[in-house]
């Protein structure tokens, strides 16, 4: 058992990347944590970009997995100035109309991909493949989780430490 809680707690606040990936769709990004701000948000680097995220633990440092649900990602057309923190540039790779939502796959700098679910409000136009976009990852919805070592890695670390 990796985590116990209500379905909402486990979905909204996973404690492990395995749990986040197991329960519903999730964007998982490799990152490096560099400390926690006074407001409790962790500073993380994804490639050459610094982001802020909520943290599963206050002592996070080193390699982490960033998790954000596709419905929490905010997509904006264009490559204008990034006025908000945690805004990345990307290019639309594919859109799939699914009725209630449109699934948009976006390629970020550094060859990372995120999935965005855009609710159908009857007015928006689909972004064409190749469109430049801004991808906003709200810090409250972006969660930094510790990287889980495999059993082999844990055994090797225990052997080195003995």
mmCIF file of C-alpha atoms in Angstrom, residues 1-7 9-26 28 67 69 145 148:
data_model
loop_
_atom_site.group_PDB
_atom_site.id
_atom_site.type_symbol
_atom_site.label_atom_id
_atom_site.label_comp_id
_atom_site.label_asym_id
_atom_site.label_seq_id
_atom_site.Cartn_x
_atom_site.Cartn_y
_atom_site.Cartn_z
ATOM 1 C CA UNK A 1 0.000 0.000 0.000
ATOM 2 C CA UNK A 2 1.504 3.327 -1.087
ATOM 3 C CA UNK A 3 -1.148 5.767 0.159
ATOM 4 C CA UNK A 4 -4.394 5.688 2.121
ATOM 5 C CA UNK A 5 -7.042 8.403 1.837
ATOM 6 C CA UNK A 6 -10.313 9.379 0.261
ATOM 7 C CA UNK A 7 -10.444 9.232 -3.543
ATOM 8 C CA UNK A 9 -7.246 13.192 -1.319
ATOM 9 C CA UNK A 10 -5.339 10.537 -3.230
ATOM 10 C CA UNK A 11 -6.174 12.094 -6.623
ATOM 11 C CA UNK A 12 -5.475 15.725 -5.621
ATOM 12 C CA UNK A 13 -2.514 15.114 -3.280
ATOM 13 C CA UNK A 14 -0.624 11.986 -4.277
ATOM 14 C CA UNK A 15 2.386 11.192 -2.104
ATOM 15 C CA UNK A 16 4.207 9.120 -4.731
ATOM 16 C CA UNK A 17 4.554 9.298 -8.516
ATOM 17 C CA UNK A 18 3.279 5.708 -8.748
ATOM 18 C CA UNK A 19 0.024 6.738 -7.035
ATOM 19 C CA UNK A 20 -0.377 9.822 -9.251
ATOM 20 C CA UNK A 21 0.141 7.771 -12.402
ATOM 21 C CA UNK A 22 -2.038 4.883 -11.215
ATOM 22 C CA UNK A 23 -5.082 6.992 -10.328
ATOM 23 C CA UNK A 24 -6.176 8.974 -13.386
ATOM 24 C CA UNK A 25 -4.215 10.714 -16.109
ATOM 25 C CA UNK A 26 -1.159 12.645 -14.943
ATOM 26 C CA UNK A 28 4.963 13.476 -14.938
ATOM 27 C CA UNK A 67 2.926 15.878 -11.259
ATOM 28 C CA UNK A 69 -3.318 16.645 -13.824
ATOM 29 C CA UNK A 145 7.153 14.202 -5.324
ATOM 30 C CA UNK A 148 11.352 6.441 -5.748
#
